[in-house]
Structures are given as C-alpha cells and as structure tokens.
Short mmCIF file of C-alpha atoms and ligand atoms in Angstrom, two decimals:
data_model
loop_
_atom_site.label_atom_id
_atom_site.label_comp_id
_atom_site.label_asym_id
_atom_site.label_seq_id
_atom_site.Cartn_x
_atom_site.Cartn_y
_atom_site.Cartn_z
CA MET A 1 0.00 0.00 0.00
CA ALA A 2 1.80 3.13 -1.21
CA PRO A 3 0.62 6.66 -0.42
CA VAL A 4 -0.13 8.73 -3.50
CA SER A 5 -1.04 12.10 -2.09
CA ASP A 6 0.70 13.21 1.03
CA GLY A 7 0.21 16.95 0.72
CA LEU A 8 -2.84 19.09 1.12
CA VAL A 9 -6.02 18.00 -0.58
CA THR A 10 -7.67 20.53 -2.88
CA MET A 11 -11.15 21.90 -2.24
CA GLU A 12 -12.15 20.62 -5.70
CA LYS A 13 -11.42 17.04 -4.63
CA ILE A 14 -13.51 17.45 -1.48
CA VAL A 15 -16.42 19.02 -3.38
CA SER A 16 -16.28 16.27 -5.97
CA LEU A 17 -16.22 13.45 -3.38
CA CYS A 18 -19.06 15.08 -1.44
CA LYS A 19 -21.23 15.17 -4.54
CA ARG A 20 -20.22 11.76 -5.90
CA ARG A 21 -20.79 9.93 -2.64
CA GLY A 22 -23.73 11.90 -1.30
CA PHE A 23 -22.33 14.01 1.55
CA VAL A 24 -23.10 17.57 0.45
CA LEU A 25 -24.96 18.80 -2.64
CA PRO A 26 -25.47 22.26 -4.12
CA SER A 27 -28.88 23.49 -2.99
CA SER A 28 -31.74 24.04 -5.51
CA GLU A 29 -29.58 22.57 -8.25
CA ILE A 30 -32.43 21.94 -10.70
CA TYR A 31 -33.01 25.71 -10.71
CA GLY A 32 -29.34 26.46 -11.24
CA GLY A 33 -28.40 26.52 -7.55
CA LEU A 34 -28.56 29.23 -4.90
CA GLY A 35 -25.35 31.00 -3.91
CA SER A 36 -23.67 29.62 -0.81
CA SER A 37 -26.50 27.26 0.10
CA TYR A 38 -25.91 23.55 0.34
CA ASP A 39 -27.98 20.48 1.15
CA TYR A 40 -26.61 17.68 3.28
CA ALA A 41 -27.22 14.31 1.64
CA HIS A 42 -27.41 10.93 3.40
CA TYR A 43 -23.76 10.47 4.45
CA GLY A 44 -23.40 14.19 5.19
CA VAL A 45 -26.35 13.98 7.58
CA LEU A 46 -24.85 10.96 9.35
CA LEU A 47 -21.41 12.60 9.57
CA LYS A 48 -22.77 15.90 10.84
CA ASN A 49 -24.98 14.16 13.39
CA ASN A 50 -21.88 12.39 14.69
CA VAL A 51 -19.90 15.65 14.91
CA LYS A 52 -22.76 17.30 16.77
CA GLY A 53 -23.21 14.19 18.92
CA GLN A 54 -19.56 14.31 19.97
CA TRP A 55 -19.91 18.01 20.80
CA TRP A 56 -22.97 17.30 22.97
CA ARG A 57 -21.11 14.44 24.57
CA ALA A 58 -18.14 16.67 25.49
CA MET A 59 -20.40 19.47 26.72
CA LEU A 60 -23.10 17.55 28.56
CA GLN A 61 -22.33 13.90 29.18
CA GLU A 62 -18.71 14.33 30.23
CA ARG A 63 -19.36 17.37 32.46
CA ASP A 64 -21.86 18.29 35.12
CA ASP A 65 -21.67 22.08 34.78
CA VAL A 66 -23.32 22.54 31.36
CA VAL A 67 -27.01 22.26 30.45
CA ALA A 68 -28.76 22.24 27.06
CA LEU A 69 -31.07 24.63 25.19
CA ASP A 70 -32.84 24.77 21.83
CA SER A 71 -34.15 28.32 21.46
CA ALA A 72 -36.29 29.91 18.73
CA ILE A 73 -34.68 31.14 15.52
CA ILE A 74 -36.92 34.22 15.39
CA GLN A 75 -36.58 36.15 18.62
CA HIS A 76 -37.98 39.45 19.86
CA PRO A 77 -36.48 42.18 17.63
CA ARG A 78 -35.18 44.10 20.63
CA THR A 79 -32.74 41.19 21.12
CA TRP A 80 -30.71 42.50 18.19
CA GLU A 81 -30.83 46.10 19.39
CA ALA A 82 -29.45 45.02 22.75
CA SER A 83 -26.80 42.71 21.28
CA GLY A 84 -25.50 45.42 18.95
CA HIS A 85 -26.27 43.40 15.79
CA LEU A 86 -28.81 45.87 14.41
CA ALA A 87 -26.36 48.76 14.56
CA GLY A 88 -23.08 47.00 14.05
CA PHE A 89 -23.35 43.57 12.40
CA THR A 90 -22.29 44.94 9.05
CA ASP A 91 -19.74 44.44 6.34
CA PRO A 92 -18.50 47.30 4.13
CA LEU A 93 -19.96 46.69 0.69
CA VAL A 94 -18.85 47.90 -2.75
CA ASP A 95 -20.99 47.52 -5.91
CA CYS A 96 -19.66 47.39 -9.45
CA ARG A 97 -22.06 49.20 -11.83
CA THR A 98 -20.49 47.41 -14.81
CA CYS A 99 -20.51 43.73 -13.79
CA LYS A 100 -23.32 44.16 -11.20
CA LEU A 101 -21.45 42.17 -8.57
CA ARG A 102 -20.95 43.09 -4.92
CA PHE A 103 -17.71 42.83 -2.99
CA ARG A 104 -16.58 43.23 0.57
CA ALA A 105 -14.50 46.39 0.59
CA ASP A 106 -12.02 44.93 3.07
CA LEU A 107 -11.51 41.78 0.95
CA ILE A 108 -11.55 43.39 -2.49
CA ASP A 109 -7.95 42.35 -3.21
CA GLN A 110 -8.98 38.69 -3.00
CA ALA A 111 -12.22 39.10 -5.02
CA GLN A 112 -12.75 38.18 -8.66
CA CYS A 113 -14.82 40.33 -10.99
CA GLY A 114 -17.66 38.75 -13.01
CA ARG A 115 -16.33 39.43 -16.47
CA LYS A 116 -14.19 37.09 -18.55
CA PRO A 117 -11.25 36.86 -18.35
CA SER A 118 -11.80 37.49 -14.65
CA LYS A 119 -10.00 40.45 -13.08
CA HIS A 120 -9.85 41.92 -9.63
CA PRO A 121 -12.58 44.54 -9.10
CA GLY A 122 -11.24 47.98 -9.99
CA GLU A 123 -8.38 46.58 -12.05
CA THR A 124 -9.57 47.75 -15.49
CA PRO A 125 -10.79 51.17 -16.70
CA ASP A 126 -14.25 49.61 -17.32
CA CYS A 127 -14.74 48.77 -13.63
CA ASP A 128 -17.15 51.27 -12.10
CA LEU A 129 -17.11 50.80 -8.34
CA THR A 130 -19.32 52.59 -5.84
CA GLY A 131 -17.93 53.83 -2.54
CA ALA A 132 -18.09 51.47 0.44
CA ARG A 133 -21.33 51.44 2.46
CA ASP A 134 -22.35 49.36 5.46
CA PHE A 135 -24.53 46.35 4.74
CA ASN A 136 -26.27 44.55 7.62
CA LEU A 137 -25.83 40.79 7.43
CA MET A 138 -29.08 39.89 9.18
CA PHE A 139 -31.95 38.47 7.10
CA GLU A 140 -35.19 40.34 7.70
CA THR A 141 -38.72 39.00 7.58
CA THR A 142 -42.09 40.05 8.97
CA ILE A 143 -44.38 38.50 11.53
CA GLY A 144 -48.09 38.60 10.71
CA PRO A 145 -50.21 37.67 7.68
CA VAL A 146 -49.91 41.02 5.86
CA SER A 147 -46.31 41.99 5.32
CA GLU A 148 -46.95 45.75 5.21
CA GLU A 149 -48.63 45.66 8.63
CA GLY A 150 -46.43 43.07 10.28
CA SER A 151 -43.47 43.84 12.46
CA THR A 152 -39.94 43.33 11.25
CA VAL A 153 -38.08 40.43 12.79
CA TYR A 154 -34.74 38.80 12.00
CA LEU A 155 -33.43 35.30 11.45
CA ARG A 156 -30.83 34.89 14.19
CA PRO A 157 -27.25 35.49 13.01
CA GLU A 158 -25.89 33.52 16.00
CA THR A 159 -27.37 31.05 18.48
CA ALA A 160 -25.70 32.80 21.43
CA GLN A 161 -28.38 35.43 22.05
CA GLY A 162 -31.07 32.79 22.68
CA ILE A 163 -28.91 31.62 25.58
CA PHE A 164 -28.67 35.08 27.16
CA LEU A 165 -32.46 35.55 26.85
CA ASN A 166 -32.96 32.36 28.86
CA PHE A 167 -30.26 32.96 31.50
CA LYS A 168 -32.74 34.09 34.16
CA SER A 169 -35.06 31.08 33.71
CA TYR A 170 -32.08 28.71 33.85
CA LEU A 171 -30.96 30.17 37.18
CA GLN A 172 -34.41 29.35 38.51
CA PHE A 173 -34.95 25.79 37.29
CA SER A 174 -31.57 24.26 36.46
CA ARG A 175 -30.19 24.22 40.03
CA LYS A 176 -26.93 25.62 38.66
CA LYS A 177 -24.93 28.60 39.83
CA PRO A 178 -21.85 30.18 38.24
CA PRO A 179 -19.60 28.72 37.02
CA PHE A 180 -22.02 26.92 34.71
CA GLY A 181 -22.81 26.90 31.01
CA ILE A 182 -25.74 26.67 28.60
CA ALA A 183 -25.08 24.92 25.31
CA GLN A 184 -27.01 25.07 22.08
CA ILE A 185 -26.72 23.73 18.53
CA GLY A 186 -28.80 25.26 15.78
CA LYS A 187 -29.08 27.09 12.49
CA SER A 188 -27.90 30.66 12.08
CA PHE A 189 -28.32 32.93 9.09
CA ARG A 190 -26.08 35.62 7.62
CA ASN A 191 -26.49 37.40 4.32
CA GLU A 192 -22.78 37.00 3.56
CA ILE A 193 -21.34 39.10 0.75
CA THR A 194 -18.19 37.06 0.29
CA THR A 195 -19.28 33.59 -0.66
CA GLY A 196 -17.63 30.57 -2.23
CA ASN A 197 -15.28 28.08 -0.61
CA PHE A 198 -17.97 25.42 -0.40
CA ILE A 199 -19.52 24.96 3.07
CA PHE A 200 -16.84 27.12 4.74
CA ARG A 201 -18.97 30.25 4.38
CA MET A 202 -22.69 29.84 3.84
CA ARG A 203 -25.74 32.02 4.28
CA GLU A 204 -27.44 29.34 6.34
CA PHE A 205 -25.23 27.29 8.64
CA GLU A 206 -25.16 25.49 11.96
CA GLN A 207 -23.43 26.69 15.10
CA MET A 208 -22.45 24.82 18.24
CA GLU A 209 -22.20 27.47 20.93
CA MET A 210 -21.87 27.42 24.68
CA GLU A 211 -22.05 30.40 27.01
CA PHE A 212 -20.22 29.72 30.28
CA PHE A 213 -21.27 32.09 33.10
CA VAL A 214 -18.58 32.69 35.71
CA PRO A 215 -17.83 34.94 38.69
CA PRO A 216 -15.97 37.97 37.21
CA ASP A 217 -12.70 37.21 39.01
CA GLN A 218 -12.62 33.70 37.47
CA ALA A 219 -13.09 34.79 33.84
CA GLU A 220 -9.43 34.60 32.84
CA MET A 221 -8.97 31.16 34.38
CA TRP A 222 -12.04 29.77 32.59
CA PHE A 223 -10.98 31.36 29.30
CA GLY A 224 -7.75 29.32 29.51
CA HIS A 225 -9.70 26.21 30.48
CA TRP A 226 -11.96 26.43 27.42
CA LEU A 227 -9.09 27.11 25.02
CA GLU A 228 -7.51 23.86 26.16
CA GLN A 229 -10.74 21.85 26.19
CA ARG A 230 -11.74 22.87 22.71
CA MET A 231 -8.32 22.19 21.16
CA ASN A 232 -8.38 18.74 22.80
CA TRP A 233 -11.82 18.03 21.35
CA TYR A 234 -10.57 18.43 17.78
CA THR A 235 -7.38 16.42 18.26
CA THR A 236 -9.10 13.62 20.20
CA LEU A 237 -11.45 13.25 17.23
CA GLY A 238 -8.46 12.81 14.97
CA LEU A 239 -7.49 16.20 13.51
CA ARG A 240 -3.73 16.24 13.06
CA PRO A 241 -2.24 18.60 15.66
CA ASP A 242 0.16 20.15 13.13
CA HIS A 243 -2.86 21.21 11.03
CA LEU A 244 -4.54 22.93 13.97
CA ARG A 245 -3.55 26.07 15.86
CA LEU A 246 -4.83 28.70 18.27
CA ARG A 247 -4.52 32.30 17.14
CA ALA A 248 -5.14 35.16 19.56
CA HIS A 249 -6.94 38.18 18.09
CA ASP A 250 -5.04 41.45 17.95
CA GLN A 251 -6.61 44.31 19.89
CA ASP A 252 -8.03 45.93 16.71
CA GLU A 253 -9.61 42.63 15.60
CA LEU A 254 -11.70 42.09 18.74
CA SER A 255 -15.52 42.22 18.51
CA HIS A 256 -17.22 45.08 20.37
CA TYR A 257 -18.19 42.72 23.22
CA SER A 258 -14.90 40.88 23.66
CA SER A 259 -11.88 41.57 25.87
CA ALA A 260 -10.02 38.52 24.53
CA THR A 261 -10.68 36.09 21.67
CA SER A 262 -8.67 33.23 20.26
CA ASP A 263 -9.61 31.37 17.11
CA VAL A 264 -9.13 27.66 16.60
CA GLU A 265 -7.78 27.58 13.06
CA TYR A 266 -7.39 24.64 10.72
CA LEU A 267 -5.10 24.44 7.71
CA PHE A 268 -7.82 24.21 5.03
CA PRO A 269 -6.94 24.10 1.31
CA ILE A 270 -7.72 27.86 1.38
CA GLY A 271 -5.07 28.36 4.10
CA TRP A 272 -5.29 28.74 7.88
CA SER A 273 -8.92 29.67 8.65
CA GLU A 274 -11.25 29.86 11.64
CA VAL A 275 -13.23 26.82 12.75
CA GLU A 276 -14.18 28.16 16.17
CA GLY A 277 -13.86 31.38 18.14
CA ILE A 278 -13.39 31.34 21.91
CA ALA A 279 -14.20 34.72 23.46
CA ASN A 280 -14.21 36.37 26.85
CA ARG A 281 -17.43 38.41 26.45
CA GLY A 282 -17.27 39.94 29.93
CA ASP A 283 -20.67 41.10 31.22
CA PHE A 284 -21.58 42.85 27.96
CA ASP A 285 -24.53 40.66 26.94
CA LEU A 286 -26.28 40.30 30.30
CA THR A 287 -25.80 44.02 31.00
CA MET A 288 -27.28 45.02 27.64
CA HIS A 289 -30.25 42.64 27.87
CA ALA A 290 -30.91 43.83 31.43
CA LYS A 291 -30.93 47.41 30.16
CA PHE A 292 -33.20 46.75 27.17
CA SER A 293 -35.61 44.37 28.96
CA GLY A 294 -35.75 46.09 32.33
CA GLN A 295 -35.13 42.71 33.99
CA LYS A 296 -32.43 41.99 36.54
CA LEU A 297 -29.99 39.54 34.97
CA GLU A 298 -27.65 38.85 37.84
CA TYR A 299 -26.73 36.05 40.16
CA VAL A 300 -27.64 36.40 43.83
CA ASP A 301 -26.07 34.03 46.33
CA THR A 302 -28.89 33.32 48.78
CA ALA A 303 -26.49 32.31 51.57
CA SER A 304 -24.05 35.25 51.45
CA GLY A 305 -26.26 37.84 49.76
CA GLU A 306 -23.48 38.46 47.24
CA ARG A 307 -24.81 39.64 43.87
CA TYR A 308 -23.01 40.11 40.56
CA ILE A 309 -23.47 40.01 36.80
CA PRO A 310 -21.58 36.91 35.65
CA HIS A 311 -18.94 37.21 32.97
CA VAL A 312 -19.22 34.93 29.96
CA ILE A 313 -16.69 32.68 28.24
CA GLU A 314 -17.98 31.55 24.85
CA PRO A 315 -16.63 28.70 22.73
CA ALA A 316 -18.49 29.24 19.40
CA ALA A 317 -17.92 26.59 16.76
CA GLY A 318 -19.39 26.02 13.32
CA ALA A 319 -20.74 22.50 12.75
CA ASP A 320 -20.24 22.83 9.00
CA ARG A 321 -16.68 24.14 9.30
CA ALA A 322 -15.79 21.42 11.81
CA LEU A 323 -17.21 18.82 9.41
CA LEU A 324 -15.21 20.33 6.54
CA ALA A 325 -12.03 20.22 8.64
CA PHE A 326 -12.66 16.54 9.49
CA LEU A 327 -13.25 15.74 5.80
CA VAL A 328 -10.14 17.57 4.61
CA ASP A 329 -8.01 16.00 7.33
CA ALA A 330 -9.35 12.52 6.55
CA TYR A 331 -9.11 12.66 2.75
CA ASP A 332 -6.36 10.44 1.44
CA GLU A 333 -5.35 8.54 -1.66
CA ASP A 334 -3.17 5.46 -1.76
CA GLU A 335 -2.33 2.77 -4.23
CA ILE A 336 -3.43 -0.84 -3.87
CA GLU A 337 -2.29 -3.35 -6.47
CA GLY A 338 -1.65 -0.62 -9.01
CA GLU A 339 -5.01 1.09 -8.47
CA VAL A 340 -5.50 4.44 -6.77
CA ARG A 341 -7.96 4.29 -3.92
CA THR A 342 -9.63 7.33 -2.33
CA VAL A 343 -10.18 6.82 1.36
CA LEU A 344 -11.61 8.93 4.16
CA ARG A 345 -9.55 8.18 7.24
CA LEU A 346 -12.18 9.51 9.63
CA HIS A 347 -12.11 8.82 13.34
CA PRO A 348 -14.43 5.79 13.72
CA LEU A 349 -16.63 7.70 16.18
CA ILE A 350 -17.57 10.26 13.54
CA ALA A 351 -17.54 7.98 10.47
CA PRO A 352 -21.05 8.02 8.93
CA VAL A 353 -21.22 4.21 8.70
CA LYS A 354 -19.33 2.08 11.22
CA VAL A 355 -19.48 -1.29 9.52
CA ALA A 356 -20.40 -2.74 6.12
CA VAL A 357 -21.58 -6.34 5.71
CA LEU A 358 -20.67 -7.89 2.38
CA PRO A 359 -21.31 -11.43 1.15
CA LEU A 360 -18.41 -12.49 -1.09
CA VAL A 361 -20.80 -13.88 -3.71
CA ARG A 362 -24.53 -13.53 -4.22
CA LYS A 363 -25.26 -17.26 -3.92
CA ASP A 364 -24.62 -20.44 -1.88
CA GLY A 365 -26.46 -19.14 1.17
CA GLN A 366 -23.99 -16.27 1.70
CA PRO A 367 -26.56 -13.43 1.29
CA GLU A 368 -28.84 -15.12 3.82
CA LEU A 369 -26.10 -15.43 6.46
CA ALA A 370 -24.86 -11.90 5.65
CA SER A 371 -28.41 -10.54 6.16
CA GLU A 372 -28.55 -12.25 9.55
CA VAL A 373 -25.21 -10.63 10.56
CA TYR A 374 -26.40 -7.28 9.20
CA ARG A 375 -29.66 -7.35 11.16
CA ASP A 376 -27.73 -8.16 14.31
CA LEU A 377 -25.06 -5.44 13.88
CA ARG A 378 -27.48 -2.67 12.94
CA GLU A 379 -29.04 -2.96 16.38
CA ARG A 380 -25.78 -1.51 17.73
CA PHE A 381 -24.11 0.43 14.92
CA GLN A 382 -24.90 2.37 11.76
CA THR A 383 -24.43 -0.55 9.37
CA GLU A 384 -24.71 -1.04 5.61
CA TYR A 385 -25.46 -4.16 3.63
CA ASP A 386 -24.12 -4.41 0.08
CA GLU A 387 -24.21 -7.47 -2.14
CA GLY A 388 -23.93 -5.86 -5.61
CA GLY A 389 -20.76 -5.99 -7.74
CA ALA A 390 -17.19 -7.18 -7.33
CA ILE A 391 -15.96 -7.32 -3.73
CA GLY A 392 -13.06 -4.94 -4.51
CA ARG A 393 -15.46 -2.28 -5.78
CA ARG A 394 -17.64 -2.66 -2.72
CA TYR A 395 -14.61 -2.17 -0.44
CA ARG A 396 -13.61 0.98 -2.41
CA ARG A 397 -17.09 2.41 -2.03
CA GLN A 398 -16.97 1.95 1.73
CA ASP A 399 -13.42 3.39 1.86
CA GLU A 400 -14.64 6.51 0.08
CA ILE A 401 -17.33 7.16 2.67
CA GLY A 402 -14.91 6.38 5.50
CA THR A 403 -16.43 3.13 6.84
CA PRO A 404 -13.77 1.84 9.28
CA TRP A 405 -14.67 -1.86 9.11
CA ALA A 406 -16.08 -4.31 6.60
CA VAL A 407 -17.35 -7.79 7.45
CA THR A 408 -17.08 -10.31 4.63
CA ILE A 409 -19.08 -13.52 4.57
CA ASP A 410 -17.47 -16.28 2.48
CA HIS A 411 -17.85 -20.04 1.95
CA GLN A 412 -16.00 -20.77 5.21
CA SER A 413 -18.52 -18.62 7.11
CA LEU A 414 -21.26 -21.14 6.28
CA GLU A 415 -19.13 -23.99 7.64
CA ASP A 416 -17.83 -22.48 10.90
CA ARG A 417 -19.76 -19.22 11.43
CA THR A 418 -16.62 -17.06 11.19
CA VAL A 419 -16.18 -13.98 9.00
CA THR A 420 -13.33 -11.66 8.02
CA LEU A 421 -13.16 -8.22 9.59
CA ARG A 422 -11.31 -5.77 7.31
CA ASP A 423 -9.73 -2.58 8.60
CA ARG A 424 -10.09 0.48 6.31
CA ASP A 425 -6.67 1.94 7.17
CA SER A 426 -4.31 -1.03 7.65
CA LEU A 427 -6.27 -3.28 5.26
CA ALA A 428 -5.63 -6.10 7.77
CA GLN A 429 -8.24 -8.88 7.61
CA GLU A 430 -8.90 -10.85 10.76
CA ARG A 431 -10.98 -14.00 11.02
CA ILE A 432 -13.50 -13.73 13.82
CA ALA A 433 -16.53 -15.64 15.12
CA ILE A 434 -19.88 -14.09 14.22
CA GLY A 435 -20.88 -14.24 17.88
CA GLU A 436 -17.93 -12.00 18.86
CA LEU A 437 -18.33 -9.38 16.10
CA GLY A 438 -20.44 -6.88 18.03
CA GLU A 439 -18.13 -6.82 21.05
CA GLU A 440 -15.01 -6.57 18.86
CA ILE A 441 -16.37 -3.60 16.87
CA GLU A 442 -17.50 -1.94 20.11
CA ARG A 443 -13.98 -2.40 21.53
CA ARG A 444 -12.35 -0.92 18.44
CA LEU A 445 -14.79 2.00 18.41
CA ARG A 446 -13.86 2.97 21.97
CA ALA A 447 -10.09 2.53 21.50
CA PRO A 448 -7.88 5.68 21.29
CA TRP A 449 -7.34 6.65 17.67
CA ARG A 450 -4.80 8.74 15.78
CA SER A 451 -4.78 9.60 12.10
CA PRO A 452 -2.78 7.06 10.04
CA LYS A 453 -1.74 10.09 7.95
CA LEU A 454 0.55 11.04 10.86
CA GLU A 455 2.68 7.97 10.12
CA THR A 456 3.38 8.84 6.47
N1 GAP B 1 -21.54 33.97 18.98
C1 GAP B 1 -20.27 34.28 18.43
C2 GAP B 1 -20.21 34.01 16.98
O1 GAP B 1 -21.22 33.79 16.33
P1 GAP B 1 -18.57 33.84 14.97
O2 GAP B 1 -17.07 33.77 14.95
O3 GAP B 1 -19.21 34.89 14.11
O4 GAP B 1 -18.96 34.02 16.50
C3 GAP B 1 -18.79 31.26 15.28
O5 GAP B 1 -19.17 32.43 14.59
C4 GAP B 1 -18.50 30.14 14.30
O6 GAP B 1 -19.61 29.97 13.43
C5 GAP B 1 -17.32 30.42 13.38
O7 GAP B 1 -16.09 30.07 13.99
C6 GAP B 1 -17.63 29.51 12.20
O8 GAP B 1 -17.20 28.19 12.47
C7 GAP B 1 -19.15 29.52 12.17
N2 GAP B 1 -19.61 30.44 11.10
C8 GAP B 1 -19.75 31.77 11.17
N3 GAP B 1 -20.19 32.28 10.00
C9 GAP B 1 -20.33 31.23 9.16
C10 GAP B 1 -20.76 31.08 7.81
N4 GAP B 1 -21.16 32.11 7.07
N5 GAP B 1 -20.78 29.84 7.27
C11 GAP B 1 -20.39 28.76 7.99
N6 GAP B 1 -19.99 28.84 9.27
C12 GAP B 1 -19.95 30.04 9.85
#
C-alpha cells in the first residue's frame, strides 16, 4: 500500500467526493443553484450528526456544569438592538455598476470580478465601483399575515443570544450557579457578501455554541480552560495537531463585546482559517439585555447575599466548518495493487457508517447469512449491507465514505460461522466468530485513535 497524495487536498477534490458519494450537494440545483446554500445528503447527515453528537457528549455527558437549550430562531427584535447586531453587524460593501457584482470592501484584493477573463474589481478602466457602504448581514422577515402591517423580525445570526435571553429562567430551574454553562446547537443565518469556498462560508449554517457564566474574578482562568478543552476536542477526534492552531486576536480585531478572543484555526486548502472562536465576552450581553428588557440579569447568592453580573466565556464553533475540517483532514489517496484508492480516514466515532456487511458472492447461502449478521449489527451500529458488484469495488465504495470496518461472509462462514473483519486503514483482515463481532467492533470503536496520515 503506497501513499499517492501526502500533501494538502484541494477543495475541488472534497467538493467532488461530497457530490459523488452523497455528503453535500449544491442546494436548488435543478433551478441552477442558490449562492452559498448547500444540502446535506445521506452520508453528510450521518457525519454531521456524529460531529454534533460528539460536541454534545463533550459538553453535557462528560461534564456536570453545562445544560442544554434549543431556542427559537426568530426572537424578539429588541434582542438584536441590545446585542448590537442591528447597529453594528455589518460588512463594508462595494458595488460594481459594470458587472453588477458586490464585494466586501475589506476583501476586495482577494475578489474576482464577473467578467471574462476574470480580473480583480477595480483593475480595469471599465470597472465602475461605488464607494463602500455598510450592509447589515441579518436576514429580515415580517411576523403577521400582511407583510406591510407586520413587524420586522430577523433570522438569528448567532445562536448565542437565545442563551442570554434564557439565562434568568435557567438560574431558577436548572439548580446551577456560576460557574455553569448553557449549550445550544442550531441554524444561524447571515447574508454574507463574500461567498464561495464550499460549506466554509454559507448564508445558512449550523453553530455549536456554549455560554459559560462565571464569577468575574474567574473569567481569565475559565478562558484558559476552554481554550484547552476545545483544542483537545478536535485532536481527540483525529485532527492532526500540526494542522490545527490557536490564534489570539489582535486588539483591533476584537468584537465590540470581547476583551479577549482566540480562534481555533485549521489548515484548510484555502489556508489557515477559523473553525471556532473562543471569546471572553465579559458582562456585555447580560448588562445590555438587562438594560433593554428592564429585567435583573444577575446572580444572587442566597447564603451570602453576594450579587453580581456573571462574565461569559464563549466557545463558538461552526458544525459545517468542523465537518469540513474533518473531511479535509481525513481525505487520502493510496495505491493498492496498481489502483488508486480514495479513502476517508475519519475517526471511527464520527464515520457516517461504522461497519459494512458484504457477502463475497450472491449465492450459496452467503446473502442469507450476511443478512442475519447485518440485522444483528445494525441494532448496535450504523451498518450497511451491500451485495452488488465485485468485492473490490464494494470495499472501495466503503473506503470513500470512511467506513472503518467491513465484514465479509465467504464459503468458510457457512461452515464455521466465522467472517473476516477488514480494517479500512491497515487493510488487515482478521478472522473472527460471528458471535464476537459486536463486542469486537465496540472495543475498536472505543479505543484511542490517531490519524494514520501522521505515520506517512
Ligand atoms: N456567537 C459568536 C459568533 O457567532 P462567529 O465567529 O461569528 O462568532 C462562530 O461564529 C463560528 O460559526 C465560526 O467560527 C464559524 O465556524 C461559524 N460560522 C460563522 N459564520 C459562518 C458562515 N457564514 N458559514 C459557515 N460557518 C460560519
């Protein structure tokens, strides 16, 4: 088994695999597509569910100081006045009157103009650019049956605000006191001007955010704690440490609410880019919502009488960007018996399908025994049954979707109820009793894992 590609995978290869194997598809394709919108197909849904499941696991199951929330997408419009989004969630926008395209003024050097051959906006005498003006990224809609009479509301541009709106209720029912966190996964919407780069920047995307409320004098300590926890999460799930880094924001980069932010960055084919931001938001959000709502949003210690507005540490990750990082990191090509194989070396815990059951031939009782094994395994794992085509092609198909193990039923299986268990990465095939398969796969699934790409 010889490695073919050892360098960075291109975005084109990822896009092509995602379409070919049913991970991610361009949205509304029969109508020519819709800019920066994508649909998750079968394997993409399974993969993303696993990424989100591992995030929930790290936030909820493995800790006892974080609780869950699923808040509304459309919230009271004053939310966005208080948060500063209505006034300040803008990008500077430049229009070209000639090619009718829009560009982010601060990224105009990287933009391509719409004409052929493509130029940078402003590069030719024909380019006719407007001055920069602020463009709010929030999508507007109206509540009520008649749009003219309804009130304007917004699709949330981040899940975080739903957490702040519920802080007071959580203090009352959750039996938690600072330090504690509220975690949420859900869709957010931004009318992004700069699009492209596949699912890295979309207008509709999923966030995994947690707001951790702490006594003010503990904020710095918890900021450090969450930087470490979040980096560990990515590497434990297999991202190569040398393709991951933490980058602290410079003072002039910080958001209006933040006193310190560090980005978790991954080395994507487009270069080092943000997967997650971890911010010390201070007491900005609770103070602002208290002011706009007239409610007291503070913690009162009933024993000591101490009262304070908690400070907030926020690890804010994108589910789509995390998924893209896992795909890029896992993508590999090697050569087996003169043939190039594409393989996704995903951590087994996030692989869409854990095990494939394949009868060697479609006769001699093998499909019947394979179906029995399949029905048994699917009780415990996401399992696929495939009996069509040459066995080599069926292995390749599973390799391409990242299935870590394949069970093959052959003529010997009918004699002694053993099967072969094939490993996606090492290609080792082990003979194992059908009765022990479930336990063996469970054991392998829970074992520590590191990317085989680290060895090459
Ligand atoms: N509550 C803080 C917040 O929303 P952010 O850095 O704007 O911070 C957090 O967003 C994460 O959400 C980003 O690190 C990124 O992974 C993801 N994200 C933001 N905008 C996105 C977009 N247009 N498409 C895909 N993911 C996006």
